[in-house]
mmCIF file of C-alpha atoms and ligand atoms in Angstrom:
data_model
loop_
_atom_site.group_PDB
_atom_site.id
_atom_site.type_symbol
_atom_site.label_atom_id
_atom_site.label_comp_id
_atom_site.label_asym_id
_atom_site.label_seq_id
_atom_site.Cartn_x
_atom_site.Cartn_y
_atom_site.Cartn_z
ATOM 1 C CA UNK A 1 25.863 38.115 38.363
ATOM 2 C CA UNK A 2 24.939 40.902 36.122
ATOM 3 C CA UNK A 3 26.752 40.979 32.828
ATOM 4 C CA UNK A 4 29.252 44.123 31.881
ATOM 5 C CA UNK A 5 27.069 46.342 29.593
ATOM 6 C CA UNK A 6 29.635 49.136 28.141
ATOM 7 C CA UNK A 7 31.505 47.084 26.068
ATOM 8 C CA UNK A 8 31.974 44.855 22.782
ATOM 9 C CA UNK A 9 31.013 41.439 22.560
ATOM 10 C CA UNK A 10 30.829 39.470 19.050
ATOM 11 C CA UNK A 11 26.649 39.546 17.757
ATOM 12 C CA UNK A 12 27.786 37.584 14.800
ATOM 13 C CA UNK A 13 30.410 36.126 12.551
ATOM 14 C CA UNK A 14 29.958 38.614 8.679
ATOM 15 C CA UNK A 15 28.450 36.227 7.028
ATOM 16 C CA UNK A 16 25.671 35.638 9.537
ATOM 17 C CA UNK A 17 23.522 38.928 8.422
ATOM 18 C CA UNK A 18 22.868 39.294 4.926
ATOM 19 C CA UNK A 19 20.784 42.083 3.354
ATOM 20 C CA UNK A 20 17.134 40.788 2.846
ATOM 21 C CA UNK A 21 16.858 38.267 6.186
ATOM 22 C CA UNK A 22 16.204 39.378 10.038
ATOM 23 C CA UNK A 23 18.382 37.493 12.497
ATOM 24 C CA UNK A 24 17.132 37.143 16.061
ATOM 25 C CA UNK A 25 19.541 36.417 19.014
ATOM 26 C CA UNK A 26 19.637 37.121 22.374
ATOM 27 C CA UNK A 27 22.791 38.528 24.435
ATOM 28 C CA UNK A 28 23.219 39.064 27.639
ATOM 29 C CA UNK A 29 19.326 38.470 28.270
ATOM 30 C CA UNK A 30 18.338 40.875 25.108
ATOM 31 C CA UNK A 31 16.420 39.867 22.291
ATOM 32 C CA UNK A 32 18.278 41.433 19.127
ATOM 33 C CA UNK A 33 17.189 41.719 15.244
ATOM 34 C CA UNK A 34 20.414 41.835 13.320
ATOM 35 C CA UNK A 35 20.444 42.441 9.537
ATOM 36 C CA UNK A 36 21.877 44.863 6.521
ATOM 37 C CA UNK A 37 20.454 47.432 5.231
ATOM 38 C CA UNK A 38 21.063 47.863 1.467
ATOM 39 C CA UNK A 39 24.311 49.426 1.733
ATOM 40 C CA UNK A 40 25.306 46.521 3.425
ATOM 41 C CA UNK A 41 25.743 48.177 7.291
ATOM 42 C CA UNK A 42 24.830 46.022 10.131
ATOM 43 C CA UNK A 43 21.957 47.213 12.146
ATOM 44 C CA UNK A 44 21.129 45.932 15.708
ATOM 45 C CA UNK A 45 17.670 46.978 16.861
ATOM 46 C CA UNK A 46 15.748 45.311 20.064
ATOM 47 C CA UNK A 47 13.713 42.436 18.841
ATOM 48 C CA UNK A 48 10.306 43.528 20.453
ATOM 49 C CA UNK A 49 7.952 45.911 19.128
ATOM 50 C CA UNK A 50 6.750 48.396 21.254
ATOM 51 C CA UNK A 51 2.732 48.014 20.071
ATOM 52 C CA UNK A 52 2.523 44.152 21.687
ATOM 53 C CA UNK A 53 6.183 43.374 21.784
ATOM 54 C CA UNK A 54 6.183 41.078 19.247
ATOM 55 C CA UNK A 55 9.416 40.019 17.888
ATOM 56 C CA UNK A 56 10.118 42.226 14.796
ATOM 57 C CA UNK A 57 12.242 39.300 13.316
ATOM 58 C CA UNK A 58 8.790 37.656 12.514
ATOM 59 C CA UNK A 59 7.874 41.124 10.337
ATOM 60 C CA UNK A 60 9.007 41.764 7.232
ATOM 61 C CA UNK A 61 11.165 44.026 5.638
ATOM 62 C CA UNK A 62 10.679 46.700 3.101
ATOM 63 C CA UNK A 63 14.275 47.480 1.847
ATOM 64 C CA UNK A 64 15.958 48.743 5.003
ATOM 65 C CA UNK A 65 12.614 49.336 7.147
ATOM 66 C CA UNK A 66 11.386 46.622 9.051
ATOM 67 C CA UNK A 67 7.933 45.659 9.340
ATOM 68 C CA UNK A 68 6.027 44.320 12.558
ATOM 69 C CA UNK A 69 4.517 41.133 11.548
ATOM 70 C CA UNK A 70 1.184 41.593 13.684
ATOM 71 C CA UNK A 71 -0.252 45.054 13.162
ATOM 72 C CA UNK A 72 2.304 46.374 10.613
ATOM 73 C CA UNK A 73 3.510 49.384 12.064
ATOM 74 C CA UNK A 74 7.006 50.033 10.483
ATOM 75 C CA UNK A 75 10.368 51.223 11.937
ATOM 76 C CA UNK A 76 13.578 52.515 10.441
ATOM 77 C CA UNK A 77 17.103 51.716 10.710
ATOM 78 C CA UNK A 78 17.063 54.418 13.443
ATOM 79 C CA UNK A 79 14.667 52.447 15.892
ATOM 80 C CA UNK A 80 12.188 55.347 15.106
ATOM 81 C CA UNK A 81 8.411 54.426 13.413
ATOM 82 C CA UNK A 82 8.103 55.701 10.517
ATOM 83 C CA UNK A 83 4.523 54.434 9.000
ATOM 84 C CA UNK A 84 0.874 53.427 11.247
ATOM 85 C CA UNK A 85 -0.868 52.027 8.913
ATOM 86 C CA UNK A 86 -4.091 52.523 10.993
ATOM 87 C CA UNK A 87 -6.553 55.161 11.433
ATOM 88 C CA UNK A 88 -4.899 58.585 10.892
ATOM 89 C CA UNK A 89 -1.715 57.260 10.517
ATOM 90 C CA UNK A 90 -0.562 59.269 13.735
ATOM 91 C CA UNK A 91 2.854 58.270 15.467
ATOM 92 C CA UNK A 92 2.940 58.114 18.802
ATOM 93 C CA UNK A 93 5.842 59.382 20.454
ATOM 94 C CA UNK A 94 6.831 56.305 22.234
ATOM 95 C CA UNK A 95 6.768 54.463 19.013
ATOM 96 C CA UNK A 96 10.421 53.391 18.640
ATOM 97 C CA UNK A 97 12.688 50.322 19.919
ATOM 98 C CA UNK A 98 16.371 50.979 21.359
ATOM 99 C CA UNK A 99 18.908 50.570 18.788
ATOM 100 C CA UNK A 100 22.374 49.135 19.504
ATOM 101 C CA UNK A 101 25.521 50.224 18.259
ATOM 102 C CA UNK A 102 27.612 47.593 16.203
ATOM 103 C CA UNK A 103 30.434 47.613 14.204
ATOM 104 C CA UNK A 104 31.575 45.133 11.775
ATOM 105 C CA UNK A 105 35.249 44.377 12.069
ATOM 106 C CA UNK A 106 37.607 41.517 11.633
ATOM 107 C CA UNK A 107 35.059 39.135 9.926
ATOM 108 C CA UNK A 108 32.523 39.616 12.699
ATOM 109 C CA UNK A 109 29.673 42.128 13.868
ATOM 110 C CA UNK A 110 30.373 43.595 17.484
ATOM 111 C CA UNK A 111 27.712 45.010 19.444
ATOM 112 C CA UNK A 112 27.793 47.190 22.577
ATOM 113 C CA UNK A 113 24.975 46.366 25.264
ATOM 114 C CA UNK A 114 25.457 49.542 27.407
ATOM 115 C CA UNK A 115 25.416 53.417 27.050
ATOM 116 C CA UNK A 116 25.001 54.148 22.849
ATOM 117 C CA UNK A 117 27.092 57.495 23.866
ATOM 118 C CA UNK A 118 29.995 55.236 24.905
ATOM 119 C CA UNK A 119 30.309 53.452 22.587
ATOM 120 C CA UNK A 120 33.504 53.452 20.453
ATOM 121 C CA UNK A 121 34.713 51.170 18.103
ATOM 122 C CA UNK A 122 38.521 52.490 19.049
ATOM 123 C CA UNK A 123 37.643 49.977 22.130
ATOM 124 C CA UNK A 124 37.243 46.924 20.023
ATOM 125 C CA UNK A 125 40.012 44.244 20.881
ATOM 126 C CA UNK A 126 42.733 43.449 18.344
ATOM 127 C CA UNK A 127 41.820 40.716 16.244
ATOM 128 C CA UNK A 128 43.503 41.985 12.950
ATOM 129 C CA UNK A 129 44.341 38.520 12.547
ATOM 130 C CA UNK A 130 40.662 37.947 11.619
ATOM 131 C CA UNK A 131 40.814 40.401 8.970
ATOM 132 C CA UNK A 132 39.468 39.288 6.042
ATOM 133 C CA UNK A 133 41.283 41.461 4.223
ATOM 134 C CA UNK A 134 45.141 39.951 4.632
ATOM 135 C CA UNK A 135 43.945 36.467 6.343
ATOM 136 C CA UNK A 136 42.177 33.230 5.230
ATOM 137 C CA UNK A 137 39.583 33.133 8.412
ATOM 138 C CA UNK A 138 38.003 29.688 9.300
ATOM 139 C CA UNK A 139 34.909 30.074 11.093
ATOM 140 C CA UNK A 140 32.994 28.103 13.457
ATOM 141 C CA UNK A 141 30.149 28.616 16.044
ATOM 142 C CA UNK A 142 28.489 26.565 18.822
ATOM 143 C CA UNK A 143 25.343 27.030 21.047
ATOM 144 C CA UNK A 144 26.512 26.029 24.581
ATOM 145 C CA UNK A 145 24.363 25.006 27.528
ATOM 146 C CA UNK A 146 26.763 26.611 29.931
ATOM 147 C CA UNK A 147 27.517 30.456 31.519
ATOM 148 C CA UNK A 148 30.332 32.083 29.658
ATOM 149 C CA UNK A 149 31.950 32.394 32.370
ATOM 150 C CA UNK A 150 33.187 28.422 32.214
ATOM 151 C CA UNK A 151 33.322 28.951 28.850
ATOM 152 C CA UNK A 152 36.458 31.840 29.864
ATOM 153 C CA UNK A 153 38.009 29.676 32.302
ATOM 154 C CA UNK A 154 38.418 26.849 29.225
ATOM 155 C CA UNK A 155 40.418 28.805 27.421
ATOM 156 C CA UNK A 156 42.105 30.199 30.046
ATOM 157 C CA UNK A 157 43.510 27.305 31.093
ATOM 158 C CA UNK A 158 44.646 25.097 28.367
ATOM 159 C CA UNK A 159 46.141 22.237 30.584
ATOM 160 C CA UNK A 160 42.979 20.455 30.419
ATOM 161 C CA UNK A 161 43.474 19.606 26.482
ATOM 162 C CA UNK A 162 46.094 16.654 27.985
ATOM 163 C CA UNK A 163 43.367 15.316 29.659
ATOM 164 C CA UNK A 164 40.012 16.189 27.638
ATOM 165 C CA UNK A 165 41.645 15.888 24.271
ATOM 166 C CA UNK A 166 44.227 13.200 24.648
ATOM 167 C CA UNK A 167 44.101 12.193 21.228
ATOM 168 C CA UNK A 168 43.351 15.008 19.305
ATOM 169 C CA UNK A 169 44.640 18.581 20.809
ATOM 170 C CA UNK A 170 46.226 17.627 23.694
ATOM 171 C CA UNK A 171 49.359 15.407 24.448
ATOM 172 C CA UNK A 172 51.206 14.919 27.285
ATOM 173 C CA UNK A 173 53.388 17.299 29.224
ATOM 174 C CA UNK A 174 51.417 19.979 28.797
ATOM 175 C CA UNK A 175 49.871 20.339 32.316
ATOM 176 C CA UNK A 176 53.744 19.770 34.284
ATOM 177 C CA UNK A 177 54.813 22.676 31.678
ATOM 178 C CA UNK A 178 55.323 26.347 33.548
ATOM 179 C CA UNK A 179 52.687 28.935 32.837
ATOM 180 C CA UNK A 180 53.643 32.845 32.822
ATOM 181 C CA UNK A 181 51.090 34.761 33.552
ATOM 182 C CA UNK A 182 51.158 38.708 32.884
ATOM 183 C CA UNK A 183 49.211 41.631 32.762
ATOM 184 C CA UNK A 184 49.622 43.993 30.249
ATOM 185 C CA UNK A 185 47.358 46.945 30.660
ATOM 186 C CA UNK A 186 43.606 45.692 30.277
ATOM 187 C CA UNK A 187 45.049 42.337 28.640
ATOM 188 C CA UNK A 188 45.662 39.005 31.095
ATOM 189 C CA UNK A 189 47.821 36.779 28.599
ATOM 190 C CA UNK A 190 48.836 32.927 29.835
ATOM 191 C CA UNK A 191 51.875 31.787 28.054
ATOM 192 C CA UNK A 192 53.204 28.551 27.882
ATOM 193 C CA UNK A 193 56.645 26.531 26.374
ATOM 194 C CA UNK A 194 56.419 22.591 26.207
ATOM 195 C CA UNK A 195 59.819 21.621 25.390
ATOM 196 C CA UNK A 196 61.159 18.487 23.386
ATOM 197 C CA UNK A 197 57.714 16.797 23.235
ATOM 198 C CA UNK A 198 55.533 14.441 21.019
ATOM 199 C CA UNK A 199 52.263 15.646 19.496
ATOM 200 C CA UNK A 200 48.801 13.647 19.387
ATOM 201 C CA UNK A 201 48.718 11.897 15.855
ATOM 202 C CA UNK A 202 46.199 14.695 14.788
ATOM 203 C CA UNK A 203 48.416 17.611 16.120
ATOM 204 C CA UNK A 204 51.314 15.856 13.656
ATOM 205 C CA UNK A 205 48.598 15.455 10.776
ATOM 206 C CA UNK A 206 47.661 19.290 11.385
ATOM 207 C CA UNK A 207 51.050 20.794 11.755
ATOM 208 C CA UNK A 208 52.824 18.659 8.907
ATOM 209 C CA UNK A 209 55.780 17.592 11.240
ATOM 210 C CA UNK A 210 57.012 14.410 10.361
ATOM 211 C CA UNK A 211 55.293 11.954 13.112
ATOM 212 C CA UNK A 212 57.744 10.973 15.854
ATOM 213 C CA UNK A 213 59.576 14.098 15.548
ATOM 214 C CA UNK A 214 60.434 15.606 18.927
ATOM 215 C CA UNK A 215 58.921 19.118 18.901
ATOM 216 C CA UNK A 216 59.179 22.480 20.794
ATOM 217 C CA UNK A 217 55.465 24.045 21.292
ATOM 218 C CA UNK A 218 54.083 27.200 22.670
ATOM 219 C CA UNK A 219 50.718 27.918 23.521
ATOM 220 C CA UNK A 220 49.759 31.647 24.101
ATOM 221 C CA UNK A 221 46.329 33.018 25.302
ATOM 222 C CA UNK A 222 45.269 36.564 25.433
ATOM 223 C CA UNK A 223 41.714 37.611 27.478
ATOM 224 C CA UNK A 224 40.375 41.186 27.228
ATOM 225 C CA UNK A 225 37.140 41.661 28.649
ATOM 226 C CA UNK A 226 34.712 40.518 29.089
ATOM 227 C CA UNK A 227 35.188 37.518 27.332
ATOM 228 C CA UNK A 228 37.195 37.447 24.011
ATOM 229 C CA UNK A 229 40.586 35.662 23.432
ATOM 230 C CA UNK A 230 43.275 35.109 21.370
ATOM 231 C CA UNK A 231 45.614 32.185 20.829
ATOM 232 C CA UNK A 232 49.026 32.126 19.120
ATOM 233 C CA UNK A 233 50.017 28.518 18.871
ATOM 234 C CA UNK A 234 52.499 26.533 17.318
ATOM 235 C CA UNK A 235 55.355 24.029 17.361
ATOM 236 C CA UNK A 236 58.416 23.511 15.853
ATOM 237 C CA UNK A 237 61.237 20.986 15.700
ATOM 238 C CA UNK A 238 62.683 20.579 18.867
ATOM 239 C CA UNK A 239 65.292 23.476 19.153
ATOM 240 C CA UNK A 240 64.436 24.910 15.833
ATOM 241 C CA UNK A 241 63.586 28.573 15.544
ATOM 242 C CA UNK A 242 59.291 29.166 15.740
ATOM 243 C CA UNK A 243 59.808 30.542 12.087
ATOM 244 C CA UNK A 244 60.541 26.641 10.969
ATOM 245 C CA UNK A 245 57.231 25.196 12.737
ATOM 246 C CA UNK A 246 53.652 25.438 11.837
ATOM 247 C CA UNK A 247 51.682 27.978 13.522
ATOM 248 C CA UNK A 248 47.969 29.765 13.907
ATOM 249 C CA UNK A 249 46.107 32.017 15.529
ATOM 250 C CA UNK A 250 42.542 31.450 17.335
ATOM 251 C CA UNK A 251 40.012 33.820 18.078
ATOM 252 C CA UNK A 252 37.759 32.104 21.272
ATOM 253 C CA UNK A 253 34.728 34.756 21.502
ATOM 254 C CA UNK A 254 31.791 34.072 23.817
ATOM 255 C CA UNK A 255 28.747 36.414 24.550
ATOM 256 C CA UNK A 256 26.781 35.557 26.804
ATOM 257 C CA UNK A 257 23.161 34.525 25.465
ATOM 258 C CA UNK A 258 21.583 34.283 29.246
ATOM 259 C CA UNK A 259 23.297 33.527 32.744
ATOM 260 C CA UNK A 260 23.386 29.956 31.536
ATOM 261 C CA UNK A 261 23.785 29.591 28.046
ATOM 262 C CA UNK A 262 26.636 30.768 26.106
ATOM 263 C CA UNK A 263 27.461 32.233 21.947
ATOM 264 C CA UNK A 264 30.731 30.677 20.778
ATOM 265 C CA UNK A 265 32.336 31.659 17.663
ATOM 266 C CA UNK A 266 35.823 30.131 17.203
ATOM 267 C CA UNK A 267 38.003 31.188 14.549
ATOM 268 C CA UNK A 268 41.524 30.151 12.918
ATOM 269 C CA UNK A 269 43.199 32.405 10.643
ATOM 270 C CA UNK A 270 46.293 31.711 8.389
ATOM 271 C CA UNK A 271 48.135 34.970 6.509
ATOM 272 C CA UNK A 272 46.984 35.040 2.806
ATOM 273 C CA UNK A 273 50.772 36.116 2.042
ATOM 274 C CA UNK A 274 50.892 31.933 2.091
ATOM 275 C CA UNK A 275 48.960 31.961 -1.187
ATOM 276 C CA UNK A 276 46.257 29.536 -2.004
ATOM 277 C CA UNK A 277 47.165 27.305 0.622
ATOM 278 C CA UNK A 278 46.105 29.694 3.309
ATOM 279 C CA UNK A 279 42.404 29.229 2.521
ATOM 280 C CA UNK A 280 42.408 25.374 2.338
ATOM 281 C CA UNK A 281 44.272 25.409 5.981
ATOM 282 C CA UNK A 282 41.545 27.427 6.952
ATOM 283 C CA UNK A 283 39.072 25.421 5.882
ATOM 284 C CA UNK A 284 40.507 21.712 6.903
ATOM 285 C CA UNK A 285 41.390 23.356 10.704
ATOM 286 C CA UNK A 286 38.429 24.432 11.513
ATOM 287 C CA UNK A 287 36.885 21.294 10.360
ATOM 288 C CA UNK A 288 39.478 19.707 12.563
ATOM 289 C CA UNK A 289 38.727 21.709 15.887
ATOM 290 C CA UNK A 290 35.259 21.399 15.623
ATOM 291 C CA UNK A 291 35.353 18.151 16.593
ATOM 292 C CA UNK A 292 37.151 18.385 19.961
ATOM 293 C CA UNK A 293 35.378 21.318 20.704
ATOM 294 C CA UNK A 294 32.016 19.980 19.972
ATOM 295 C CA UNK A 295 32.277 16.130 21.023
ATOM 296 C CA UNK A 296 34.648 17.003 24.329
ATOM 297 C CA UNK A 297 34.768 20.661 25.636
ATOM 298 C CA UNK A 298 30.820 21.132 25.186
ATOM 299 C CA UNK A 299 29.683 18.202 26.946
ATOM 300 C CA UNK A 300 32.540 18.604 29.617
ATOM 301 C CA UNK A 301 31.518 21.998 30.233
ATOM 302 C CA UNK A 302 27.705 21.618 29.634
ATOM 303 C CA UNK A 303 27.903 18.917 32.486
ATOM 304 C CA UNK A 304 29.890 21.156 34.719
ATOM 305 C CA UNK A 305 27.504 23.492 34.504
ATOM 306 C CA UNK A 306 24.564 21.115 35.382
ATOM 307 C CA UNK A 307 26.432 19.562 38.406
ATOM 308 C CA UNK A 308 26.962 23.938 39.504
ATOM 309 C CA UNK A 309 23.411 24.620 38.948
ATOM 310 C CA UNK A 310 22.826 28.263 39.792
ATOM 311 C CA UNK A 311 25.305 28.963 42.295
ATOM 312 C CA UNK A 312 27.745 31.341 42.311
ATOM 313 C CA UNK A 313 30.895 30.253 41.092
ATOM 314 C CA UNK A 314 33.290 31.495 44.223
ATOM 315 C CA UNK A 315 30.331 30.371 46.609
ATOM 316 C CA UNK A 316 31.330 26.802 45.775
ATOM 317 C CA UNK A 317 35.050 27.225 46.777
ATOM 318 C CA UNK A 318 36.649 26.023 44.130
ATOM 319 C CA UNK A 319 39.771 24.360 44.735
ATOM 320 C CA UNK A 320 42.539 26.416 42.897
ATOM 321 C CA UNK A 321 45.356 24.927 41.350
ATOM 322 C CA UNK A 322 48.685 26.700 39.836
ATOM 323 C CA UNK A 323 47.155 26.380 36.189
ATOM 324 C CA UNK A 324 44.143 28.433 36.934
ATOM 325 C CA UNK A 325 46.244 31.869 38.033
ATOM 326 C CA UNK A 326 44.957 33.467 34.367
ATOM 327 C CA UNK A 327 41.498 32.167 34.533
ATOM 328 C CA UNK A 328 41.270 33.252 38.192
ATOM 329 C CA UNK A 329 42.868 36.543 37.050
ATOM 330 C CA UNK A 330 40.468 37.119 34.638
ATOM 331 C CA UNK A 331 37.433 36.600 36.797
ATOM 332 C CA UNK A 332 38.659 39.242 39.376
ATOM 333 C CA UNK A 333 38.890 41.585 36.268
ATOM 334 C CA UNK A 334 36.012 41.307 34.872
ATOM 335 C CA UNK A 335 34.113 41.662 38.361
ATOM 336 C CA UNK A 336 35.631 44.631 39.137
ATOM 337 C CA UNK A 337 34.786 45.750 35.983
ATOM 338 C CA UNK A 338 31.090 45.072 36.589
ATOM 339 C CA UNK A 339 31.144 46.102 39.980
ATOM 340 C CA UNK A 340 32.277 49.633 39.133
ATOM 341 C CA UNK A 341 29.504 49.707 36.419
ATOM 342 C CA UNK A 342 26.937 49.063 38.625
ATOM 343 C CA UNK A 343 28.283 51.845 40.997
HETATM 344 S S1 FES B 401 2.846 44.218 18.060
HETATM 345 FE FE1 FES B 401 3.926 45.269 16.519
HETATM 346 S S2 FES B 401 2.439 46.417 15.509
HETATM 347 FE FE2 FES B 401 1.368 45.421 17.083
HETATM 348 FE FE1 FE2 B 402 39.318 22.177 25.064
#
């Protein structure tokens, strides 16, 4: 399956790129350099110099112009060569590498794969809750051994933390609870209500409800293509208004590296109108989901992957249950998406 090209997917979380290094990564099949130039903008440029295709992360920079490690031909923040250090010193014409657009918005860098001419940041998703700006953003990342495409249908459908995560996210309930699915414009969003129900030790640790206390909880997950989503989450006393629980919000952003390997960066953010404690949530809950998602989703879905091998997903005929209508909806989405790209 090819990947959609003309549009955003996360390169990096901020923090990744810094001003002096060269970050190599490769999504959707593309070796990228990533790094700053002294202003501090984000540059993408293809990692492979166009002498002996080298990688240019293994150069070296000279302020914002990077240097090819093996026969030092140099190239600017444009892509273009600007310096042959042999012979005449003559350019040829073909001397450049293709430059990607990014942008750097709500705490990460966002690339666009396809047509530079498209490309326009108006098109990025809303993930203002990631804004470093107003919110407290805890950041994680894992390397996954899977197609994104799992990865999507995870989120998607959330009934599987009763059974994956008994003991940490899930608890029970959750999978017999109704799930509304909508469409709104280019958004899929699964919503779901779990009414008069007792949390998972950790889940009453996290949320500061008094343990035993019968609670009201809503799980909410937004896809936009190709593959980023949000979650709004919380619970509250049972019957008590949402403004009386503990909530958060999630940001769930893969990129595909190659057909079978996947770039996760999970977020949680918490409003810095909280004051100080905002940033020490932030910092013990993503601590606290890394666990589950390394030591249970990753293997779950890293062995699902193994035991699909390379065959197409729908070739398979997967049995489809009620839970999966988002993740199924998002699928057909995002294929019709591709398929009118490659027409
Ligand atoms: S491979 Fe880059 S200069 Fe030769
Ligand atoms: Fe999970």
């Amino acid at each position: 399956m090819a990947f959609l090209r003309n549009t955003w997917y996360v390169a990096a979380w901020d923090h990744e790129i810094d001003v002096t290094g060269l970050l190599p990564r490769t999504l959707c099949n593309e070796p990228v350099v990533l790094y700053r130039d002294a202003q501090g903008q984000p540059h993408a440029l293809q990692d492979r110099c166009p002498h002996r295709f080298a990688p240019l992360h293994k150069g070296r920079r000279h302020g914002d112009v990077i240097e090819c490690g093996y026969h030092g031909l140099r190239f600017n923040t444009g892509g273009q060569c600007v310096l042959n250090p042999h012979a005449t010193g003559h350019i040829p014409p073909g001397a450049k590498v293709r430059v990607f657009p990014v942008v750097e918005r709500y705490s990460l860098v966002w690339i666009w794969m396809g047509d530079p001419a498209a490309a326009d940041a108006a098109l990025i998703p809303d993930f203002h809750f990631m804004d470093p700006a107003e919110w407290e953003v805890g950041k994680g990342y894992l390397h996954a051994n899977a197609g994104y495409q799992l990865e999507v249908d995870n989120i998607m459908d959330l009934s599987h933390i009763e059974f994956l995560h008994p003991t940490t996210l899930g608890s029970g309930g959750i999978s017999a609870a109704d799930v509304v699915t909508t469409r709104e414009g280019d958004l899929i969003w699964a919503r779901r209500e779990i009414r008069n129900h007792l949390l998972s030790d950790f889940l009453y640790e996290a949320t500061g409800i008094t343990r035993g206390t019968l609670v009201d909880r809503w799980i909410e997950v937004r896809w936009s293509a190709p593959s980023n989503m949000a979650l709004f989450l919380g619970s509250t006393p049972a019957g008590r208004p949402r403004t009386e629980g503990s909530s958060n919000t999630q940001a769930h952003l893969f990129t595909p590296e190659t057909e079978r390997t996947t770039h996760y960066w999970f977020g949680i953010s918490f409003p810095k109108s909280m004051g100080p404690r905002a940033a020490e949530m932030a910092r013990k809950r993503i601590q606290g989901l890394r666990q589950p998602f390394e030591t249970e989703d990753l293997p779950m879905i890293e062995a699902q992957q193994l035991r699909m091998g390379d065959a197409d997903f729908w070739s398979l005929k997967p049995v489809l249950l009620a839970s999966d209508a988002a993740a199924v909806q998002a699928r057909r989405a995002l294929e019709q998406l591709i398929a009118k790209e490659q027409s």
